[in-house]
């Protein structure tokens, strides 16, 4: 029987849909079981909670068959590369509702659920990435439905609560690692940047400082069409089996973006990342929490206005280490702090130090 190109694209897309819990190959790493990134337990929708798999397949096929072939090709590129390849926006009507079982979903929400997050309940749980044409735009008619132009939003623990399970760990302000502001400025040799990034393996810095001037930066080990700070190209003398193993798990890495409300970090990899920032926690706290960010999630890692308020002349901790308020530390795969065997980030196999320009 003759099969059109459109039909072939639709079938490939359906085969590339996000696995649901119970499929056997579902990636539970993207969901987690609570903690700083999710804030509460997240239950993944099963096949029978909102219609059967057959009903979902029929509905998805009928929607995709109404989309232009060029748009289907762009969506397929995004889905099959799991966001690794640059893909165009998928602009579709924003007010079209679809019904699955007893529940109604907007068209964007349904596509996000099918191709990225089966447990997603509402689009308010998402943040649009800055690479998307719909970012910052309000169009009542069309919205980008490319699931890899979106990220899940981290829900932080209450500032008054302590570390939850193994999801957070406290560290004091005065952990003796990293660069000073003056070192960073002197070594980068350029004051027009908004931040510089240093890559470390345990206590050893690998490569030169990376000066960031563009609004966003990809930091990765292996990324299709990667353009940014490629850690895989750096020469490291570290023979530690753990460092070598973690290095290969960095994969697509993270995306660092400066946006109107602050600096966001998007975890593009398949493994958690761990972040410590003075602006993520209660300003009166003397202990910073290390926040675990699951794959596919974004977190506002730095707030310039909050950082300015932290630079208090009578604050002993910040007088001793003034750079603390303008530095974010990010560890790949392995966490540190009071809930982990590693007390300081300098014991982590692969980590980043992001130093912001406050001049």
Coordinates of C-alpha atoms in Angstrom, one line a residue:
X1 CA 0.0 0.0 0.0
X2 CA 1.3 3.5 -0.9
X3 CA 2.5 5.4 2.2
X4 CA 2.9 9.1 2.1
X5 CA 5.9 10.9 3.6
X6 CA 3.6 12.5 6.1
X7 CA 2.4 9.1 7.3
X8 CA 6.0 7.9 7.7
X9 CA 6.9 11.0 9.7
X10 CA 3.9 10.5 12.0
X11 CA 4.8 6.9 12.6
X12 CA 8.4 7.7 13.4
X13 CA 7.3 10.4 15.8
X14 CA 4.9 8.0 17.6
X15 CA 7.8 5.5 18.0
X16 CA 9.9 8.3 19.6
X17 CA 7.3 9.3 22.1
X18 CA 8.3 9.6 25.8
X19 CA 8.0 6.3 27.7
X20 CA 5.4 6.1 30.4
X21 CA 6.1 4.4 33.8
X22 CA 5.3 0.8 33.4
X23 CA 6.7 0.6 29.8
X24 CA 9.9 -0.9 31.1
X25 CA 12.2 1.6 29.5
X26 CA 10.8 4.7 31.2
X27 CA 13.5 7.0 32.5
X28 CA 12.6 7.6 36.1
X29 CA 15.6 9.9 36.5
X30 CA 13.6 12.7 34.9
X31 CA 10.9 12.5 37.6
X32 CA 12.6 11.9 41.0
X33 CA 10.8 11.3 44.2
X34 CA 10.6 14.7 45.7
X35 CA 13.2 17.1 47.2
X36 CA 14.4 20.5 46.2
X37 CA 13.8 20.3 42.5
X38 CA 10.2 19.0 42.6
X39 CA 9.1 20.2 46.0
X40 CA 6.6 17.3 46.3
X41 CA 6.2 13.8 45.1
X42 CA 5.4 13.4 41.4
X43 CA 3.3 10.6 40.2
X44 CA 3.6 9.6 36.6
X45 CA 0.3 9.2 34.8
X46 CA -0.3 5.6 33.8
X47 CA -1.8 4.4 30.6
X48 CA -5.3 4.0 31.9
X49 CA -5.6 7.3 33.9
X50 CA -6.6 9.4 31.0
X51 CA -7.5 7.1 28.2
X52 CA -5.9 3.9 26.8
X53 CA -2.7 3.8 24.9
X54 CA -4.8 3.1 21.7
X55 CA -6.9 6.2 22.3
X56 CA -3.7 8.3 22.8
X57 CA -2.2 6.9 19.7
X58 CA -5.3 7.6 17.6
X59 CA -5.5 11.2 19.0
X60 CA -1.9 11.9 18.5
X61 CA -1.9 10.6 14.9
X62 CA -5.0 12.7 14.0
X63 CA -3.3 15.8 15.3
X64 CA 0.1 15.2 13.7
X65 CA -1.5 14.5 10.3
X66 CA -2.9 18.0 10.3
X67 CA 0.6 19.5 10.7
X68 CA 2.7 20.6 7.7
X69 CA 5.4 18.2 6.6
X70 CA 8.2 20.7 7.2
X71 CA 6.9 21.2 10.8
X72 CA 6.8 17.5 11.3
X73 CA 10.4 17.2 10.2
X74 CA 11.4 19.8 12.7
X75 CA 9.5 18.1 15.5
X76 CA 11.0 14.8 14.6
X77 CA 14.5 16.3 14.6
X78 CA 13.9 17.6 18.1
X79 CA 12.4 14.4 19.5
X80 CA 14.8 11.9 18.0
X81 CA 17.9 14.0 19.1
X82 CA 16.3 14.5 22.5
X83 CA 16.9 18.2 22.2
X84 CA 20.5 17.8 21.1
X85 CA 20.0 19.2 17.6
X86 CA 18.9 22.7 16.9
X87 CA 15.3 22.5 15.9
X88 CA 12.8 25.2 14.7
X89 CA 9.7 26.3 16.6
X90 CA 6.5 24.4 16.1
X91 CA 3.9 27.2 15.9
X92 CA 0.4 25.9 16.4
X93 CA -3.0 27.3 17.5
X94 CA -2.8 27.8 21.3
X95 CA -6.6 27.6 22.0
X96 CA -7.3 24.2 20.5
X97 CA -8.4 21.7 23.1
X98 CA -8.2 17.9 22.7
X99 CA -10.0 15.3 24.8
X100 CA -8.4 12.1 26.0
X101 CA -10.6 9.8 28.0
X102 CA -12.4 12.0 30.5
X103 CA -9.8 14.8 30.4
X104 CA -9.3 17.8 28.2
X105 CA -5.9 19.1 27.2
X106 CA -4.7 22.1 25.3
X107 CA -2.8 21.2 22.1
X108 CA 0.6 22.3 23.5
X109 CA 0.1 20.4 26.8
X110 CA -0.8 17.2 24.9
X111 CA 2.3 17.3 22.7
X112 CA 4.5 18.1 25.7
X113 CA 3.0 15.1 27.5
X114 CA 3.4 12.7 24.6
X115 CA 6.9 13.6 23.6
X116 CA 8.6 14.7 26.8
X117 CA 6.8 14.5 30.1
X118 CA 3.9 12.0 30.5
X119 CA 3.4 13.1 34.1
X120 CA 2.9 16.8 33.2
X121 CA -0.4 18.2 34.5
X122 CA -0.3 21.8 33.5
X123 CA 1.8 24.2 31.4
X124 CA 2.4 26.4 34.4
X125 CA 4.9 23.7 35.5
X126 CA 7.1 24.7 32.5
X127 CA 9.5 27.4 31.5
X128 CA 10.1 28.4 27.9
X129 CA 13.8 28.3 26.9
X130 CA 15.3 31.5 25.7
X131 CA 16.2 29.9 22.3
X132 CA 12.5 29.7 21.5
X133 CA 10.8 32.3 19.2
X134 CA 7.9 32.4 21.6
X135 CA 10.1 33.3 24.5
X136 CA 8.9 36.6 26.0
X137 CA 6.2 36.9 23.3
X138 CA 2.5 37.0 23.9
X139 CA 0.6 35.7 20.9
X140 CA -3.0 34.8 21.6
X141 CA -3.3 32.8 18.4
X142 CA -0.1 30.8 18.0
X143 CA 2.4 29.2 20.5
X144 CA 5.5 27.1 20.0
X145 CA 4.7 23.4 20.8
X146 CA 8.2 22.1 20.3
X147 CA 8.7 20.1 23.6
X148 CA 12.4 20.6 23.5
X149 CA 12.0 24.4 23.6
X150 CA 10.5 23.9 27.1
X151 CA 11.9 22.9 30.5
X152 CA 10.4 21.8 33.8
X153 CA 10.5 24.4 36.6
X154 CA 12.2 23.5 39.8
X155 CA 10.2 24.0 43.0
X156 CA 12.6 24.8 45.8
X157 CA 12.1 23.6 49.4
X158 CA 10.9 26.1 51.9
X159 CA 13.8 28.4 53.0
X160 CA 12.9 27.5 56.7
X161 CA 13.2 23.7 56.1
X162 CA 16.3 21.7 56.3
X163 CA 17.7 19.4 53.6
X164 CA 15.2 16.9 52.3
X165 CA 16.4 13.3 52.1
X166 CA 19.4 13.3 49.8
X167 CA 18.1 16.0 47.6
X168 CA 19.9 18.9 49.3
X169 CA 23.0 19.3 51.4
X170 CA 24.3 22.2 53.4
X171 CA 27.7 23.8 53.0
X172 CA 29.1 26.8 54.8
X173 CA 30.1 30.0 52.9
X174 CA 33.7 29.6 53.5
X175 CA 34.6 26.4 51.6
X176 CA 38.1 27.2 50.4
X177 CA 37.9 26.5 46.6
X178 CA 37.8 28.4 43.4
X179 CA 38.9 31.7 42.1
X180 CA 38.7 35.2 43.5
X181 CA 36.9 38.0 41.6
X182 CA 40.2 39.8 40.9
X183 CA 41.7 36.6 39.6
X184 CA 38.7 36.0 37.3
X185 CA 38.8 39.5 35.9
X186 CA 42.5 39.6 35.5
X187 CA 42.7 36.2 33.8
X188 CA 39.7 36.7 31.4
X189 CA 41.3 40.0 30.3
X190 CA 37.9 41.3 29.2
X191 CA 35.5 43.4 31.3
X192 CA 32.6 43.3 28.7
X193 CA 31.6 39.8 29.7
X194 CA 28.7 39.1 32.1
X195 CA 30.3 36.0 33.6
X196 CA 33.3 33.7 33.3
X197 CA 33.2 29.9 33.7
X198 CA 36.0 27.7 35.1
X199 CA 35.9 23.9 34.8
X200 CA 37.4 21.8 37.6
X201 CA 38.1 18.2 38.2
X202 CA 38.4 17.8 42.0
X203 CA 40.9 20.4 43.1
X204 CA 42.5 21.0 39.7
X205 CA 41.3 23.5 37.1
X206 CA 41.2 22.2 33.6
X207 CA 41.6 24.6 30.7
X208 CA 41.3 28.3 30.6
X209 CA 38.6 30.5 31.8
X210 CA 35.7 30.8 29.4
X211 CA 34.4 34.4 29.1
X212 CA 30.7 34.7 28.3
X213 CA 29.3 37.7 26.3
X214 CA 26.4 36.1 24.5
X215 CA 23.1 35.9 26.4
X216 CA 23.2 32.1 26.6
X217 CA 26.0 29.5 26.7
X218 CA 25.9 25.7 26.2
X219 CA 28.4 23.9 28.4
X220 CA 28.7 20.3 27.3
X221 CA 30.9 17.2 26.7
X222 CA 29.2 15.9 23.6
X223 CA 26.4 17.8 21.9
X224 CA 25.3 17.5 18.3
X225 CA 25.8 20.8 16.5
X226 CA 27.3 22.0 19.8
X227 CA 28.4 25.6 20.0
X228 CA 29.8 26.9 23.2
X229 CA 32.1 25.6 26.0
X230 CA 33.0 22.0 25.0
X231 CA 34.5 20.2 27.9
X232 CA 35.3 17.2 25.7
X233 CA 38.0 19.3 23.9
X234 CA 39.9 20.1 27.1
X235 CA 43.0 18.2 27.9
X236 CA 42.9 16.7 31.4
X237 CA 45.7 14.8 33.2
X238 CA 43.3 13.4 35.7
X239 CA 43.4 9.6 35.6
X240 CA 40.8 9.1 38.2
X241 CA 38.3 6.4 37.0
X242 CA 35.5 8.3 38.7
X243 CA 36.4 11.6 36.9
X244 CA 36.7 9.8 33.6
X245 CA 33.3 8.1 34.1
X246 CA 31.5 11.3 35.2
X247 CA 33.1 13.2 32.3
X248 CA 31.4 10.9 29.8
X249 CA 28.0 11.3 31.6
X250 CA 28.0 15.1 31.1
X251 CA 26.7 14.6 27.6
X252 CA 24.5 17.5 26.5
X253 CA 25.5 19.3 29.7
X254 CA 23.7 22.5 30.7
X255 CA 22.5 25.7 29.2
X256 CA 23.4 28.9 31.0
X257 CA 21.3 31.9 30.1
X258 CA 21.1 35.5 31.3
X259 CA 17.4 36.6 31.3
X260 CA 15.6 39.7 32.5
X261 CA 14.9 38.2 36.0
X262 CA 18.3 36.6 36.5
X263 CA 20.5 33.7 35.3
X264 CA 18.9 30.4 34.6
X265 CA 20.5 26.9 34.4
X266 CA 18.8 24.3 32.3
X267 CA 19.9 20.7 32.7
X268 CA 20.1 19.1 29.2
X269 CA 22.0 16.0 30.4
X270 CA 20.6 12.6 31.3
X271 CA 21.8 12.9 34.9
X272 CA 21.2 15.3 37.8
X273 CA 23.3 18.3 38.4
X274 CA 23.9 20.0 41.8
X275 CA 23.9 23.8 42.3
X276 CA 25.0 26.1 45.1
X277 CA 24.2 29.8 45.0
X278 CA 23.8 32.4 47.6
X279 CA 20.6 33.8 45.9
X280 CA 18.8 30.5 46.0
X281 CA 18.4 30.4 49.8
X282 CA 17.2 32.5 52.7
X283 CA 19.5 35.6 52.9
X284 CA 19.6 35.2 56.7
X285 CA 20.9 31.7 56.5
X286 CA 24.6 31.0 57.3
X287 CA 24.4 27.8 55.4
X288 CA 23.9 27.4 51.6
X289 CA 21.9 24.4 50.4
X290 CA 23.1 22.4 47.5
X291 CA 20.2 21.9 45.2
X292 CA 19.6 18.9 43.0
X293 CA 18.3 19.6 39.5
X294 CA 16.9 16.7 37.5
X295 CA 17.3 16.2 33.8
X296 CA 15.0 18.5 31.8
X297 CA 14.6 20.9 34.6
X298 CA 15.5 24.6 34.9
X299 CA 16.4 26.6 38.0
X300 CA 17.0 30.4 38.5
X301 CA 20.5 29.9 39.8
X302 CA 21.4 33.6 40.2
X303 CA 19.5 36.8 40.9
X304 CA 21.6 40.0 40.5
X305 CA 19.3 42.1 42.7
X306 CA 19.4 39.6 45.5
X307 CA 23.2 39.3 45.2
X308 CA 23.6 43.1 45.6
X309 CA 21.6 43.0 48.8
X310 CA 23.8 40.3 50.1
X311 CA 26.9 42.5 49.9
X312 CA 26.4 43.9 53.4
X313 CA 29.5 45.7 54.9
X314 CA 28.8 44.3 58.4
X315 CA 28.3 40.8 57.2
X316 CA 31.4 38.8 58.5
X317 CA 31.0 35.9 56.0
X318 CA 30.8 38.1 52.9
X319 CA 33.6 40.4 54.2
X320 CA 35.8 37.4 54.4
X321 CA 34.8 36.1 51.0
X322 CA 33.1 38.9 49.0
X323 CA 33.0 36.7 45.8
X324 CA 30.6 34.2 47.5
X325 CA 27.5 36.3 46.6
X326 CA 28.5 36.5 42.9
X327 CA 29.5 32.9 42.3
X328 CA 27.5 29.8 41.4
X329 CA 29.0 26.3 41.7
X330 CA 27.6 23.4 39.7
X331 CA 28.6 19.7 39.9
X332 CA 27.8 17.1 37.3
X333 CA 26.3 13.8 38.5
X334 CA 27.8 13.9 42.0
X335 CA 26.5 16.0 44.9
X336 CA 28.3 17.4 48.0
X337 CA 27.4 18.8 51.4
X338 CA 26.2 17.3 54.7
X339 CA 24.0 14.7 53.0
X340 CA 26.9 13.3 50.9
X341 CA 30.3 11.7 51.5
X342 CA 31.8 14.7 49.8
X343 CA 31.7 17.7 52.1
X344 CA 33.2 20.2 49.6
X345 CA 32.7 20.7 45.9
X346 CA 36.5 20.3 45.5
X347 CA 36.0 16.6 46.1
X348 CA 33.5 16.3 43.2
X349 CA 35.0 14.7 40.0
X350 CA 33.6 17.3 37.5
X351 CA 32.3 20.7 38.4
X352 CA 31.9 24.3 37.2
X353 CA 32.5 27.7 38.9
X354 CA 30.5 30.5 37.3
X355 CA 31.7 33.9 38.4
X356 CA 29.5 36.9 37.6
X357 CA 30.8 40.3 36.6
X358 CA 29.5 42.8 39.2
X359 CA 31.6 45.7 38.0

